[in-house]
PDB file of C-alpha atoms and ligand atoms in Angstrom:
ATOM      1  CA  UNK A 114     -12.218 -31.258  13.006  1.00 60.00           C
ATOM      2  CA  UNK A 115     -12.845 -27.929  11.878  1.00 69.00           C
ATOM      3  CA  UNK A 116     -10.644 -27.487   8.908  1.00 93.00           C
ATOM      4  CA  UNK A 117      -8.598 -23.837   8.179  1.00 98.00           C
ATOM      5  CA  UNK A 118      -8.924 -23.453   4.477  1.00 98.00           C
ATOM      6  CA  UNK A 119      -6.064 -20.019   3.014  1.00 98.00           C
ATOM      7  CA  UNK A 120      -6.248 -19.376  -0.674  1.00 98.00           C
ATOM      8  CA  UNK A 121      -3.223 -17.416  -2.267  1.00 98.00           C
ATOM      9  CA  UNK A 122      -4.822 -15.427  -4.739  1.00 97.00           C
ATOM     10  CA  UNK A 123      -2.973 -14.502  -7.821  1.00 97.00           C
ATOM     11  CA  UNK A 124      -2.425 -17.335 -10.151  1.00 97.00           C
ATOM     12  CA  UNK A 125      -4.158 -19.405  -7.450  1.00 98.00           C
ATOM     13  CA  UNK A 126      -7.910 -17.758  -7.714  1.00 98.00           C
ATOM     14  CA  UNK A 127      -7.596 -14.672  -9.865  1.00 98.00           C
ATOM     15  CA  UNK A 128      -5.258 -13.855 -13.165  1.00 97.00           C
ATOM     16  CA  UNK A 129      -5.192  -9.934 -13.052  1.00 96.00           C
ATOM     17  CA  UNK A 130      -3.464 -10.123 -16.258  1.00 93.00           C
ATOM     18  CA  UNK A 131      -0.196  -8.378 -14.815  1.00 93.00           C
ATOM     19  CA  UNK A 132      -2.328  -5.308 -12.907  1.00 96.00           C
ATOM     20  CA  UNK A 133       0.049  -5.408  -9.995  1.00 95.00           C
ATOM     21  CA  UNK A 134       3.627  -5.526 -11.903  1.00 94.00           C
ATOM     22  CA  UNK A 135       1.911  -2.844 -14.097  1.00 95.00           C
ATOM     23  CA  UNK A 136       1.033  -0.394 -10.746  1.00 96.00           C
ATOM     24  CA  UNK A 137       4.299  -0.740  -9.380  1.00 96.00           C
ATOM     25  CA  UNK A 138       5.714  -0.245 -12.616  1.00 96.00           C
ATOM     26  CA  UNK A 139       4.142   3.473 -13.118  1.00 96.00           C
ATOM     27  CA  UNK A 140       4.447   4.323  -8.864  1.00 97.00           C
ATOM     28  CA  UNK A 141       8.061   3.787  -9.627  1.00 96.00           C
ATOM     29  CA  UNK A 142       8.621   5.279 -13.286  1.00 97.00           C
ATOM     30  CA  UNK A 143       6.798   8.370 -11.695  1.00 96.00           C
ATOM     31  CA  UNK A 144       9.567   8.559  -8.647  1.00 93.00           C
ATOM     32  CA  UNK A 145      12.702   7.694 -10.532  1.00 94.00           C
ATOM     33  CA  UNK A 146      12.023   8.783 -14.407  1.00 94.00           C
ATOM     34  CA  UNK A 147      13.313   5.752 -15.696  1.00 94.00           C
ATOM     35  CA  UNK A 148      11.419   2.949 -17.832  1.00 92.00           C
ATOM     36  CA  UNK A 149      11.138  -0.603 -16.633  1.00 93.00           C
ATOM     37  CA  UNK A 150      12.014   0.188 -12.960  1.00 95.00           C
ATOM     38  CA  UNK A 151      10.781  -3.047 -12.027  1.00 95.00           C
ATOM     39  CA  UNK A 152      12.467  -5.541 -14.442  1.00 93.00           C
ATOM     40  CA  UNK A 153      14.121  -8.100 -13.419  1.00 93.00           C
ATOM     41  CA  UNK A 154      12.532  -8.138 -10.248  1.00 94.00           C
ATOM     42  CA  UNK A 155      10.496 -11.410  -9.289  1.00 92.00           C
ATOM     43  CA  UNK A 156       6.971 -10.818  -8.563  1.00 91.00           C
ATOM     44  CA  UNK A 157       5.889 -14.570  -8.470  1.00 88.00           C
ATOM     45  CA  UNK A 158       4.932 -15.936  -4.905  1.00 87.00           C
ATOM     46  CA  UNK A 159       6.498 -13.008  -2.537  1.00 93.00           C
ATOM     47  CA  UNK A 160       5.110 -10.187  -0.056  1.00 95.00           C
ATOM     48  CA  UNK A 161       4.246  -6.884  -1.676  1.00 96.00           C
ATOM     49  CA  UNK A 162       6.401  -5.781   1.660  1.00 95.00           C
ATOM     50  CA  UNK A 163       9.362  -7.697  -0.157  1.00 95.00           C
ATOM     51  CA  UNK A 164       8.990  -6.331  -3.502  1.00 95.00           C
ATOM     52  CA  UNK A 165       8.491  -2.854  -2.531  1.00 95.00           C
ATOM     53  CA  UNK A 166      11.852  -2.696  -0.294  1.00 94.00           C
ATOM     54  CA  UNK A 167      13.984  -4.523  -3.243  1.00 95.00           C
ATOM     55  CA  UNK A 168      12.772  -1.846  -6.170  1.00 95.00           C
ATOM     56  CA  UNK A 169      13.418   1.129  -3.652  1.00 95.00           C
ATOM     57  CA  UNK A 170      16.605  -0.270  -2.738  1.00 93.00           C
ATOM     58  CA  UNK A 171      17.498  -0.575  -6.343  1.00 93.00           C
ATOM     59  CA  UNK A 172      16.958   2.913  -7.206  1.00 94.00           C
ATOM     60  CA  UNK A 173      18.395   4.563  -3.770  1.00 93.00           C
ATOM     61  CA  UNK A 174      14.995   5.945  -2.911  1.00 93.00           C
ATOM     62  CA  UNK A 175      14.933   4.819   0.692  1.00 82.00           C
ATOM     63  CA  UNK A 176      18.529   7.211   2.478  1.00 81.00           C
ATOM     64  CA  UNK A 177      17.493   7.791   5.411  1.00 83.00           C
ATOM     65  CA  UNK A 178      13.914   7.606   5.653  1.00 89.00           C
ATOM     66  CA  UNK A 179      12.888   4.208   4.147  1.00 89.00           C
ATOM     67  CA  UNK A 180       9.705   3.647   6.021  1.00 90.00           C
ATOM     68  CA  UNK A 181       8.513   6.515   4.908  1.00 93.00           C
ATOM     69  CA  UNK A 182       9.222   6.160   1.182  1.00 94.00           C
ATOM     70  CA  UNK A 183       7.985   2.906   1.833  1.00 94.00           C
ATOM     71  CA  UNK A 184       4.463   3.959   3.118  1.00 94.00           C
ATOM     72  CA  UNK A 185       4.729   6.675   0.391  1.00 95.00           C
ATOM     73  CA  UNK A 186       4.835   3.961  -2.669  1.00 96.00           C
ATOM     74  CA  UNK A 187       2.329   1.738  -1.201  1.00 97.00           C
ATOM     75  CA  UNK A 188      -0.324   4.203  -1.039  1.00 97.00           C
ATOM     76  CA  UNK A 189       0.819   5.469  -4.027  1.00 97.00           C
ATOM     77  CA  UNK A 190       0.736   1.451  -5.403  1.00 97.00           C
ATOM     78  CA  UNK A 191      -2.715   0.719  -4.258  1.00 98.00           C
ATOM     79  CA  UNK A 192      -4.148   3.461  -5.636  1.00 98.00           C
ATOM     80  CA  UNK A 193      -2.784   2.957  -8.988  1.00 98.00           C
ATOM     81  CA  UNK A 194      -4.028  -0.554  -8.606  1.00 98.00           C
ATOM     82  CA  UNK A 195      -7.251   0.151  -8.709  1.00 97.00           C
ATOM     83  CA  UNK A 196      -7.322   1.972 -12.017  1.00 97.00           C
ATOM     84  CA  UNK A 197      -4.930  -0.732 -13.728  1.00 97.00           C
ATOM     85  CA  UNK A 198      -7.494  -3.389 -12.342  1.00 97.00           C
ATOM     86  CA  UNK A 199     -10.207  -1.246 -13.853  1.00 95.00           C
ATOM     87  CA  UNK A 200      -9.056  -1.954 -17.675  1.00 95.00           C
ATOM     88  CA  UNK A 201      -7.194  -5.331 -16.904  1.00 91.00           C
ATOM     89  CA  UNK A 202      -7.795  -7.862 -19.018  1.00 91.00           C
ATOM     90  CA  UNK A 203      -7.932 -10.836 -15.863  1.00 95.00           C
ATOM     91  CA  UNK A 204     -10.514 -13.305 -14.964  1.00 97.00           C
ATOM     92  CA  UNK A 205     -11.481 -15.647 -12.395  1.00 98.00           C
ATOM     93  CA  UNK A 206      -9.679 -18.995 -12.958  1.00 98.00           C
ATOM     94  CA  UNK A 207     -11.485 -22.580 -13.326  1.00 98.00           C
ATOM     95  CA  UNK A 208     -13.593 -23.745 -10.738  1.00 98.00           C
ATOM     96  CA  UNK A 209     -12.740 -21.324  -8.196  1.00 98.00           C
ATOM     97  CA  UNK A 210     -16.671 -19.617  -7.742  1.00 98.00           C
ATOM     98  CA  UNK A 211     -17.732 -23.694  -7.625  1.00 98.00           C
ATOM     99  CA  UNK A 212     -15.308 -24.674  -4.936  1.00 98.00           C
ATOM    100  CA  UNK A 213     -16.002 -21.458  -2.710  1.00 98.00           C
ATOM    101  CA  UNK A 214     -19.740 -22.541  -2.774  1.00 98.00           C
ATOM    102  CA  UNK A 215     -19.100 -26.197  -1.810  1.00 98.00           C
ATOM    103  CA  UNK A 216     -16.700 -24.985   0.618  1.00 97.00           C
ATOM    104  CA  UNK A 217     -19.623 -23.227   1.959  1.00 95.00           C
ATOM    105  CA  UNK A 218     -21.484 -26.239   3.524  1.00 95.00           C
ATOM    106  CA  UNK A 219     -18.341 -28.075   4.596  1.00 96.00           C
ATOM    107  CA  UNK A 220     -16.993 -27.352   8.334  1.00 94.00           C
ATOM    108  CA  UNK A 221     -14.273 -24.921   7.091  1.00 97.00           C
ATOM    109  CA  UNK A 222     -13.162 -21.417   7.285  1.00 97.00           C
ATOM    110  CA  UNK A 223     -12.070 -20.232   4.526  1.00 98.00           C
ATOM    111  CA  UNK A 224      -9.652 -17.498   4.540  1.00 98.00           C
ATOM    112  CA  UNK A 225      -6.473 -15.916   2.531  1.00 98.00           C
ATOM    113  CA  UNK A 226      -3.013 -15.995   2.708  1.00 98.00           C
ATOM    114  CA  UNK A 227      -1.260 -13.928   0.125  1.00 97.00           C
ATOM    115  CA  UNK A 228       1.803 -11.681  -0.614  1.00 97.00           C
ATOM    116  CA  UNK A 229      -0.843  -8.778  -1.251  1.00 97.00           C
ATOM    117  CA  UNK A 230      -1.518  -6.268   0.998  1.00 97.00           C
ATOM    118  CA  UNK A 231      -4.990  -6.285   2.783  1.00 98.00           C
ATOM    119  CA  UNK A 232      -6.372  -3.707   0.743  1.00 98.00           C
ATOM    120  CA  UNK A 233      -4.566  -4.597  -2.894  1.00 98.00           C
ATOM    121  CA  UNK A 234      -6.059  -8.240  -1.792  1.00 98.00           C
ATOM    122  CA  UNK A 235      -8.985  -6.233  -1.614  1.00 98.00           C
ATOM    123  CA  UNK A 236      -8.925  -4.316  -4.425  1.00 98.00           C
ATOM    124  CA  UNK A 237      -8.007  -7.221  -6.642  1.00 98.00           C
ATOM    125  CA  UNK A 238     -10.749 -10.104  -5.357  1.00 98.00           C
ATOM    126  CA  UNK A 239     -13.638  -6.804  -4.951  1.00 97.00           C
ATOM    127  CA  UNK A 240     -12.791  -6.632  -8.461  1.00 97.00           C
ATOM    128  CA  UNK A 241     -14.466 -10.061  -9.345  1.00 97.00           C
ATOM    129  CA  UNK A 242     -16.592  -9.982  -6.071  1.00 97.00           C
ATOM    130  CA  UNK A 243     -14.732 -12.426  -4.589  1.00 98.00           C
ATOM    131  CA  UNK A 244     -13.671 -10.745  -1.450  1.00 98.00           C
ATOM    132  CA  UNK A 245     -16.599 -11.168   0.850  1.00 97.00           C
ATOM    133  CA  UNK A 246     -16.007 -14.895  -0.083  1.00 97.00           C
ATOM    134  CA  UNK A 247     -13.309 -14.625   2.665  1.00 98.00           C
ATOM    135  CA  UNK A 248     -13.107 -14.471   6.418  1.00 95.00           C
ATOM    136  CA  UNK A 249      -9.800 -12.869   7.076  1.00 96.00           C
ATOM    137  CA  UNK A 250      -6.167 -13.956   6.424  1.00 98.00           C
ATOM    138  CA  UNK A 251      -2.436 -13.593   6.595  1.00 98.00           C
ATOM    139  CA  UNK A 252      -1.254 -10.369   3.812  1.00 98.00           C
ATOM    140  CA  UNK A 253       1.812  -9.107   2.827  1.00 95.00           C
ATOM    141  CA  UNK A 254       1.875  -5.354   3.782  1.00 93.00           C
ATOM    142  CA  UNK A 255       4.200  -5.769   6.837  1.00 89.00           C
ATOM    143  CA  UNK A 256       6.677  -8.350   6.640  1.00 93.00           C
ATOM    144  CA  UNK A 257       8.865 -10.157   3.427  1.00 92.00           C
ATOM    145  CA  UNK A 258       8.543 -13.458   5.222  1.00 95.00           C
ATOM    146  CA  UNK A 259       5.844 -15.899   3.389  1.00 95.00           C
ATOM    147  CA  UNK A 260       6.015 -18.074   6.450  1.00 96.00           C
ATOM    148  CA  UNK A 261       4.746 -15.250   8.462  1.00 97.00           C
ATOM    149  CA  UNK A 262       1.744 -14.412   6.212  1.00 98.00           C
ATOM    150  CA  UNK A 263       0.839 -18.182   6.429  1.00 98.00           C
ATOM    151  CA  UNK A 264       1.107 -18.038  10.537  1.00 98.00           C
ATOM    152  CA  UNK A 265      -1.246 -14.616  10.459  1.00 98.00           C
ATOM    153  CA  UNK A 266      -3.549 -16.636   8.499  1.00 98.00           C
ATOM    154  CA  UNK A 267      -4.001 -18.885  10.252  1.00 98.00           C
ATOM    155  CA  UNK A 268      -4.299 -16.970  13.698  1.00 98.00           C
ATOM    156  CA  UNK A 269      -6.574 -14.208  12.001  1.00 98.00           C
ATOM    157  CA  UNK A 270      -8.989 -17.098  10.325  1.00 98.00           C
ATOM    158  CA  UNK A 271      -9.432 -19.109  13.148  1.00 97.00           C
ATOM    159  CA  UNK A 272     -10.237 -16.196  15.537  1.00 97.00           C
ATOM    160  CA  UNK A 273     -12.619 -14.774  13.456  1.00 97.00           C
ATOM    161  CA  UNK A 274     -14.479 -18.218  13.004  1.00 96.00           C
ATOM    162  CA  UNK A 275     -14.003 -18.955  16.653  1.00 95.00           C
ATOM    163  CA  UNK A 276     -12.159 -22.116  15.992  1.00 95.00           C
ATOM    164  CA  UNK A 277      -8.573 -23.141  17.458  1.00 94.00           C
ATOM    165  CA  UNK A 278      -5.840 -22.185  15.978  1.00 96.00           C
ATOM    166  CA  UNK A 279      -3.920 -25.385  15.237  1.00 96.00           C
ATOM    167  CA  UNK A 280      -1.274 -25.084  12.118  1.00 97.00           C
ATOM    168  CA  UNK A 281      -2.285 -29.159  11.690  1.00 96.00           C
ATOM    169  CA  UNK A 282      -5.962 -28.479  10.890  1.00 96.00           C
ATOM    170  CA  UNK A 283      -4.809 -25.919   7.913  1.00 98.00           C
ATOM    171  CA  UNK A 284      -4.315 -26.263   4.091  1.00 98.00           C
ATOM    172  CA  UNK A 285      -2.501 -23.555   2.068  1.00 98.00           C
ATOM    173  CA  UNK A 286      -3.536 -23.534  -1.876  1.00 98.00           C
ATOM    174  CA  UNK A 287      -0.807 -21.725  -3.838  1.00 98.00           C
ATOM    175  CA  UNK A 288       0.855 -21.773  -7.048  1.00 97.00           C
ATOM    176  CA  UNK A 289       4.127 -21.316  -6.424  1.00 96.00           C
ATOM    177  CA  UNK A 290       6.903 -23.049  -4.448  1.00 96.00           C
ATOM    178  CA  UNK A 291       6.819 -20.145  -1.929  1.00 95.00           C
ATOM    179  CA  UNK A 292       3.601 -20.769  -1.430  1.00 97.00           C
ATOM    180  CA  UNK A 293       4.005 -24.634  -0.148  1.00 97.00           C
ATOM    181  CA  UNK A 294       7.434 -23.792   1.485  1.00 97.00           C
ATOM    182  CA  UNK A 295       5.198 -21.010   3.940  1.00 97.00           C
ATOM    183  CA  UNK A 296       2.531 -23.357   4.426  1.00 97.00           C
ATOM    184  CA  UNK A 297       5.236 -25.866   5.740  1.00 97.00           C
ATOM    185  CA  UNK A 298       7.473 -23.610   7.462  1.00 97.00           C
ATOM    186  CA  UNK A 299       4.245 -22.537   9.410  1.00 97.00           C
ATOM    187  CA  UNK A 300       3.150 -26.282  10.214  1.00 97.00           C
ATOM    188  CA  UNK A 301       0.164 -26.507   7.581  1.00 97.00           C
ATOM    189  CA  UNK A 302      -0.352 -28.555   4.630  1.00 97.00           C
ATOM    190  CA  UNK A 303       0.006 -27.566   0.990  1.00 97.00           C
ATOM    191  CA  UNK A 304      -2.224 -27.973  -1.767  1.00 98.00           C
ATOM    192  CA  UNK A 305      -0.328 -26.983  -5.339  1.00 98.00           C
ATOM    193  CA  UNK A 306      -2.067 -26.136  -8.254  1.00 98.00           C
ATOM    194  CA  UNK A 307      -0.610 -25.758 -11.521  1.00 98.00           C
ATOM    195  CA  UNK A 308      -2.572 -22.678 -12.869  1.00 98.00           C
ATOM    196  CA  UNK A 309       0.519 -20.261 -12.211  1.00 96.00           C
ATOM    197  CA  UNK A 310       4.297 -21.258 -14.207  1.00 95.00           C
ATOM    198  CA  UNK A 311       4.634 -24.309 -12.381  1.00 97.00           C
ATOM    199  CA  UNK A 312       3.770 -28.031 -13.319  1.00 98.00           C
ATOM    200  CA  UNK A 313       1.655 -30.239 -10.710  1.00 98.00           C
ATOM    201  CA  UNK A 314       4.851 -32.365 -10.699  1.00 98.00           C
ATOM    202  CA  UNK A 315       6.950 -29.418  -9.364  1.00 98.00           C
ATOM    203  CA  UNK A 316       5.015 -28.679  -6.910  1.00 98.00           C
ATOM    204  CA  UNK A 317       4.795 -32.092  -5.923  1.00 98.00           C
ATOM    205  CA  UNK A 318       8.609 -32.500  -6.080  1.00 98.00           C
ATOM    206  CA  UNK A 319       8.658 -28.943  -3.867  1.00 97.00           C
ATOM    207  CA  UNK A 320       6.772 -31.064  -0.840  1.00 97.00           C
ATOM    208  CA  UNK A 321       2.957 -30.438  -2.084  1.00 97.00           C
ATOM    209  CA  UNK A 322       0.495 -33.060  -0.241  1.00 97.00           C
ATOM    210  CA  UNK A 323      -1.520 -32.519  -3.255  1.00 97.00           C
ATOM    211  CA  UNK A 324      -1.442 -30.718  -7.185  1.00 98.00           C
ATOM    212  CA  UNK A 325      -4.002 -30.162  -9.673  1.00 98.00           C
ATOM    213  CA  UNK A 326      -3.872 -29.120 -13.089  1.00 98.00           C
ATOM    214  CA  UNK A 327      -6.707 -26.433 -11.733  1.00 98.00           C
ATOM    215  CA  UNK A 328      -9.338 -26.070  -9.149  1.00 98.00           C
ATOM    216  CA  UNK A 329     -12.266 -27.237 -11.654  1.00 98.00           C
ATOM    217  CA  UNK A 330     -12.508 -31.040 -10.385  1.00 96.00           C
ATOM    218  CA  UNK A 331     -14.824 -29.605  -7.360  1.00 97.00           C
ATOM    219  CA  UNK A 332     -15.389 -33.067  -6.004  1.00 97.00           C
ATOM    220  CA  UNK A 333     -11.959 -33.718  -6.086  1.00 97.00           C
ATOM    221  CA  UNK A 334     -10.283 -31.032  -4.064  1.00 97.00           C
ATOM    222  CA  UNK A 335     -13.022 -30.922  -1.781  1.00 97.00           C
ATOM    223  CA  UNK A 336     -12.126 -34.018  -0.643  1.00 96.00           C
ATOM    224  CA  UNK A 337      -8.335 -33.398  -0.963  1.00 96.00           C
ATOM    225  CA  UNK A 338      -8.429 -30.288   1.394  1.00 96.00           C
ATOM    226  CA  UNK A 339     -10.834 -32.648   4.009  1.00 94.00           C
ATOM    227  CA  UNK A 340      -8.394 -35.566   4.276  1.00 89.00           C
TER     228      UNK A 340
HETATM  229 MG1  LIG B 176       0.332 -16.926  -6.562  1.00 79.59          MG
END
């Protein structure tokens, strides 16, 4: 069985040391004036489609023409993104570059499925030129659903790699409890892995298959995501 292999990315493969939070954070400061326009929004596991809508909502930006404020700000996000990725202080976390290469001669397709839109994914993995490493995936530009990314995934990935596009045959590796919560509401497995602000066991108690400390034990999750 060909096996359907979607990374999340932040926390998960990359730490961007905040460039995201800090690109909305100056779209948004531009449009409304104030500071902080973002606090005490939560980042952590959702769509950029979600986070987007709540922060306009919360400053009144959208009346009347919210899809185009919307389309406005993410333009306006991603390419602000690019420069804050440019001085970030991030880095590529353990034993992700080793278990993309053994992935490589295992009967997989390896793909994403992340809360990023394509290009921020883009922008963020080109960054540490990671993004090549990936045949297609499920993003977060259109829709606030997680469960939704997962199922794009999963139909993108296996199209692309001309394999069938059976929910049963994919694994979801994420850091949060959004992440495993998609990859079950879509009918795939979970891997967790505790490189994000959750603990293996909370992931595990959140219906994780599988958790790891990190992705370093190559051998290891290999063989966890072929079981
Ligand atoms: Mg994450």
């Amino acid at each position: 069985v060909a096996r359907i292999i979607l990374f999340d990315i932040d926390l998960t493969l990359i730490a961007t040391g905040g460039a995201g939070r800090l690109a909305m954070n100056d779209v948004f400061q531009r449009l409304t004036g104030k500071p902080n326009p973002t606090e005490g929004v939560t980042f952590e596991g959702r769509t950029d489609h979600a986070i987007l809508m709540e922060v306009i909502a919360r400053h009144h930006l959208g009346d009347g023409r919210l899809m185009d404020v919307y389309r406005e700000v993410a333009g306006a996000y991603l390419e602000e993104l690019e420069r804050k990725m440019a001085v970030s202080n991030g880095r590529v976390l353990p034993g992700v570059v080793e278990l993309l290469d053994a992935l490589r001669r295992e009967p997989v397709a390896v793909g994403l499925a992340t809360g990023n839109m394509r290009r921020g994914a883009q922008i963020k993995l080109g960054h540490y030129g990671l993004w090549e490493r990936f045949d297609g995936g499920g993003f977060g530009d259109e829709t606030p659903v997680r469960a939704e990314v997962v199922r794009q995934a999963i139909e993108e990935v296996a199209r692309l790699a001309g394999i069938d596009p059976d929910p049963q045959d994919a694994v979801v590796i994420g850091d949060t409890p959004l992440d495993i919560e998609a990859a079950h509401l879509a009918g795939a497995q979970a891997l967790g892995v505790a490189t994000g602000s959750y603990s293996s066991e909370s992931l595990l108690e959140h219906g994780a298959q599988a958790a790891v400390s990190d992705l370093s034990e190559t051998e290891r999750v290999v063989e966890i995501l072929l079981a």
